[in-house]
């Protein structure tokens, strides 16, 4: 499947802020599994679409975060470029053209608060050519809270 990132607003037909029931009824694909997670006092509903996970706030069932894994069947595009076809260094350079202030997390990867994109690439600080193991896309403000410690509402 091919998915297109729309920074801070969603991925393909999945729009951040949209209700879980509406997205599942209009999406041509169905979740293979649903489960709940929590982080501190925050609770989430997670739909597993066997190629990506969609996270919904438990309180209002609104989509706010998606995680994709580099499977042979998954293409993740940003402005026509497949991010999963690139090495971590290439993704970093590509995202830097949009956001010159990427945040680098030692032994985790890097991300952009401006784009709402986070690249999971363990060992990136030691080996910039490592393969990424996942890419997350989130609603505006989510990665500001993660990287800068600001409040996320």
mmCIF file of C-alpha atoms in Angstrom:
data_model
loop_
_atom_site.group_PDB
_atom_site.id
_atom_site.type_symbol
_atom_site.label_atom_id
_atom_site.label_comp_id
_atom_site.label_asym_id
_atom_site.label_seq_id
_atom_site.Cartn_x
_atom_site.Cartn_y
_atom_site.Cartn_z
ATOM 1 C CA UNK A 1 0.000 0.000 0.000
ATOM 2 C CA UNK A 2 1.089 3.530 -0.715
ATOM 3 C CA UNK A 3 0.571 6.217 1.909
ATOM 4 C CA UNK A 4 1.170 9.948 1.537
ATOM 5 C CA UNK A 5 2.160 12.110 4.499
ATOM 6 C CA UNK A 6 0.345 15.434 4.804
ATOM 7 C CA UNK A 7 2.448 17.084 7.544
ATOM 8 C CA UNK A 8 0.531 17.816 10.749
ATOM 9 C CA UNK A 9 -2.814 16.971 9.148
ATOM 10 C CA UNK A 10 -2.701 13.215 8.448
ATOM 11 C CA UNK A 11 -1.659 10.424 6.127
ATOM 12 C CA UNK A 12 -3.585 9.617 2.933
ATOM 13 C CA UNK A 13 -7.277 9.371 3.854
ATOM 14 C CA UNK A 14 -6.561 9.391 7.612
ATOM 15 C CA UNK A 15 -7.009 12.940 8.959
ATOM 16 C CA UNK A 16 -5.848 13.880 12.434
ATOM 17 C CA UNK A 17 -8.719 14.923 14.655
ATOM 18 C CA UNK A 18 -11.174 12.720 12.776
ATOM 19 C CA UNK A 19 -13.262 10.285 14.805
ATOM 20 C CA UNK A 20 -12.314 6.622 14.841
ATOM 21 C CA UNK A 21 -15.807 5.521 13.787
ATOM 22 C CA UNK A 22 -15.843 7.841 10.773
ATOM 23 C CA UNK A 23 -12.364 6.817 9.617
ATOM 24 C CA UNK A 24 -13.094 3.116 9.916
ATOM 25 C CA UNK A 25 -16.320 3.483 7.940
ATOM 26 C CA UNK A 26 -14.735 5.479 5.090
ATOM 27 C CA UNK A 27 -11.405 3.648 4.939
ATOM 28 C CA UNK A 28 -11.054 0.907 2.338
ATOM 29 C CA UNK A 29 -8.887 -1.097 4.728
ATOM 30 C CA UNK A 30 -9.865 -2.741 7.986
ATOM 31 C CA UNK A 31 -7.931 -3.056 11.227
ATOM 32 C CA UNK A 32 -6.626 -6.557 11.906
ATOM 33 C CA UNK A 33 -6.499 -5.958 15.657
ATOM 34 C CA UNK A 34 -7.484 -3.306 18.197
ATOM 35 C CA UNK A 35 -5.989 -2.855 21.652
ATOM 36 C CA UNK A 36 -5.570 -0.227 24.356
ATOM 37 C CA UNK A 37 -2.367 1.393 25.651
ATOM 38 C CA UNK A 38 -1.598 3.998 28.259
ATOM 39 C CA UNK A 39 1.208 6.412 29.033
ATOM 40 C CA UNK A 40 0.908 8.065 32.422
ATOM 41 C CA UNK A 41 -2.674 9.245 32.735
ATOM 42 C CA UNK A 42 -3.228 9.188 28.952
ATOM 43 C CA UNK A 43 -5.138 6.275 27.476
ATOM 44 C CA UNK A 44 -5.244 5.324 23.797
ATOM 45 C CA UNK A 45 -7.137 3.045 21.453
ATOM 46 C CA UNK A 46 -4.796 1.552 18.847
ATOM 47 C CA UNK A 47 -5.947 0.033 15.556
ATOM 48 C CA UNK A 48 -3.409 -2.274 13.896
ATOM 49 C CA UNK A 49 -3.708 -2.180 10.110
ATOM 50 C CA UNK A 50 -0.833 -4.672 9.514
ATOM 51 C CA UNK A 51 1.521 -2.033 8.115
ATOM 52 C CA UNK A 52 0.751 0.834 10.418
ATOM 53 C CA UNK A 53 -0.776 1.611 13.776
ATOM 54 C CA UNK A 54 -3.380 4.346 14.242
ATOM 55 C CA UNK A 55 -3.618 5.911 17.722
ATOM 56 C CA UNK A 56 -6.827 7.490 18.997
ATOM 57 C CA UNK A 57 -7.343 9.416 22.226
ATOM 58 C CA UNK A 58 -9.432 7.193 24.532
ATOM 59 C CA UNK A 59 -11.439 10.194 25.753
ATOM 60 C CA UNK A 60 -12.868 11.309 22.415
ATOM 61 C CA UNK A 61 -11.693 8.596 19.959
ATOM 62 C CA UNK A 62 -9.947 11.176 17.728
ATOM 63 C CA UNK A 63 -6.919 10.221 15.615
ATOM 64 C CA UNK A 64 -3.695 11.970 16.670
ATOM 65 C CA UNK A 65 -0.742 9.703 15.812
ATOM 66 C CA UNK A 66 0.274 7.019 13.288
ATOM 67 C CA UNK A 67 3.304 4.712 13.126
ATOM 68 C CA UNK A 68 4.470 2.948 9.957
ATOM 69 C CA UNK A 69 6.982 0.125 9.591
ATOM 70 C CA UNK A 70 9.162 -0.500 6.512
ATOM 71 C CA UNK A 71 7.488 -3.605 5.132
ATOM 72 C CA UNK A 72 7.911 -4.620 1.473
ATOM 73 C CA UNK A 73 4.215 -3.813 0.968
ATOM 74 C CA UNK A 74 4.406 -0.289 2.475
ATOM 75 C CA UNK A 75 5.449 2.874 0.630
ATOM 76 C CA UNK A 76 5.466 6.057 2.719
ATOM 77 C CA UNK A 77 5.644 9.228 0.627
ATOM 78 C CA UNK A 78 6.490 12.809 1.513
ATOM 79 C CA UNK A 79 6.252 15.117 -1.510
ATOM 80 C CA UNK A 80 6.594 12.148 -3.851
ATOM 81 C CA UNK A 81 9.690 10.611 -2.205
ATOM 82 C CA UNK A 82 9.463 7.177 -0.578
ATOM 83 C CA UNK A 83 11.042 7.618 2.848
ATOM 84 C CA UNK A 84 11.391 3.859 3.374
ATOM 85 C CA UNK A 85 13.567 3.545 0.261
ATOM 86 C CA UNK A 86 16.206 5.801 1.880
ATOM 87 C CA UNK A 87 18.891 5.222 4.491
ATOM 88 C CA UNK A 88 18.571 7.226 7.717
ATOM 89 C CA UNK A 89 21.152 9.798 6.595
ATOM 90 C CA UNK A 90 19.169 10.422 3.386
ATOM 91 C CA UNK A 91 15.911 10.806 5.315
ATOM 92 C CA UNK A 92 17.630 13.208 7.705
ATOM 93 C CA UNK A 93 18.967 15.313 4.807
ATOM 94 C CA UNK A 94 15.596 15.239 3.024
ATOM 95 C CA UNK A 95 13.665 16.340 6.132
ATOM 96 C CA UNK A 96 16.326 18.997 6.858
ATOM 97 C CA UNK A 97 15.347 20.742 3.626
ATOM 98 C CA UNK A 98 11.916 21.364 5.226
ATOM 99 C CA UNK A 99 13.077 21.798 8.810
ATOM 100 C CA UNK A 100 16.702 22.780 9.478
ATOM 101 C CA UNK A 101 16.197 22.239 13.222
ATOM 102 C CA UNK A 102 15.632 18.476 13.455
ATOM 103 C CA UNK A 103 15.841 16.973 16.923
ATOM 104 C CA UNK A 104 18.252 14.048 17.311
ATOM 105 C CA UNK A 105 17.712 11.559 20.119
ATOM 106 C CA UNK A 106 20.788 9.502 20.994
ATOM 107 C CA UNK A 107 20.310 5.862 19.963
ATOM 108 C CA UNK A 108 16.675 6.440 19.002
ATOM 109 C CA UNK A 109 16.561 8.542 15.829
ATOM 110 C CA UNK A 110 15.417 12.018 14.888
ATOM 111 C CA UNK A 111 12.343 14.074 14.236
ATOM 112 C CA UNK A 112 10.774 17.316 13.126
ATOM 113 C CA UNK A 113 8.319 19.306 15.207
ATOM 114 C CA UNK A 114 7.654 21.484 12.160
ATOM 115 C CA UNK A 115 6.520 18.496 10.054
ATOM 116 C CA UNK A 116 5.186 16.285 12.842
ATOM 117 C CA UNK A 117 7.419 13.404 11.711
ATOM 118 C CA UNK A 118 9.620 11.161 13.863
ATOM 119 C CA UNK A 119 12.077 8.592 12.464
ATOM 120 C CA UNK A 120 12.923 5.592 14.623
ATOM 121 C CA UNK A 121 16.477 4.636 13.695
ATOM 122 C CA UNK A 122 18.332 2.997 16.596
ATOM 123 C CA UNK A 123 22.039 3.682 16.358
ATOM 124 C CA UNK A 124 21.635 6.709 14.064
ATOM 125 C CA UNK A 125 24.070 8.719 16.189
ATOM 126 C CA UNK A 126 26.756 6.044 15.624
ATOM 127 C CA UNK A 127 25.818 4.971 12.100
ATOM 128 C CA UNK A 128 23.966 7.569 10.039
ATOM 129 C CA UNK A 129 23.478 5.009 7.264
ATOM 130 C CA UNK A 130 21.470 2.662 9.459
ATOM 131 C CA UNK A 131 18.079 1.607 8.163
ATOM 132 C CA UNK A 132 15.114 3.229 9.807
ATOM 133 C CA UNK A 133 12.806 0.828 11.640
ATOM 134 C CA UNK A 134 9.720 3.017 11.711
ATOM 135 C CA UNK A 135 8.307 6.443 10.968
ATOM 136 C CA UNK A 136 5.648 8.160 13.036
ATOM 137 C CA UNK A 137 3.456 11.053 11.971
ATOM 138 C CA UNK A 138 1.479 13.131 14.456
ATOM 139 C CA UNK A 139 -0.898 16.021 14.883
ATOM 140 C CA UNK A 140 0.504 19.521 15.436
ATOM 141 C CA UNK A 141 1.997 19.901 18.901
ATOM 142 C CA UNK A 142 2.554 16.226 19.681
ATOM 143 C CA UNK A 143 6.292 16.186 18.949
ATOM 144 C CA UNK A 144 6.723 19.620 20.562
ATOM 145 C CA UNK A 145 5.607 17.900 23.769
ATOM 146 C CA UNK A 146 7.969 14.972 23.169
ATOM 147 C CA UNK A 147 11.090 16.948 22.195
ATOM 148 C CA UNK A 148 10.590 20.277 23.931
ATOM 149 C CA UNK A 149 8.544 19.272 26.956
ATOM 150 C CA UNK A 150 5.651 21.597 26.117
ATOM 151 C CA UNK A 151 2.066 20.781 27.040
ATOM 152 C CA UNK A 152 0.121 18.756 24.508
ATOM 153 C CA UNK A 153 -3.602 19.383 24.360
#
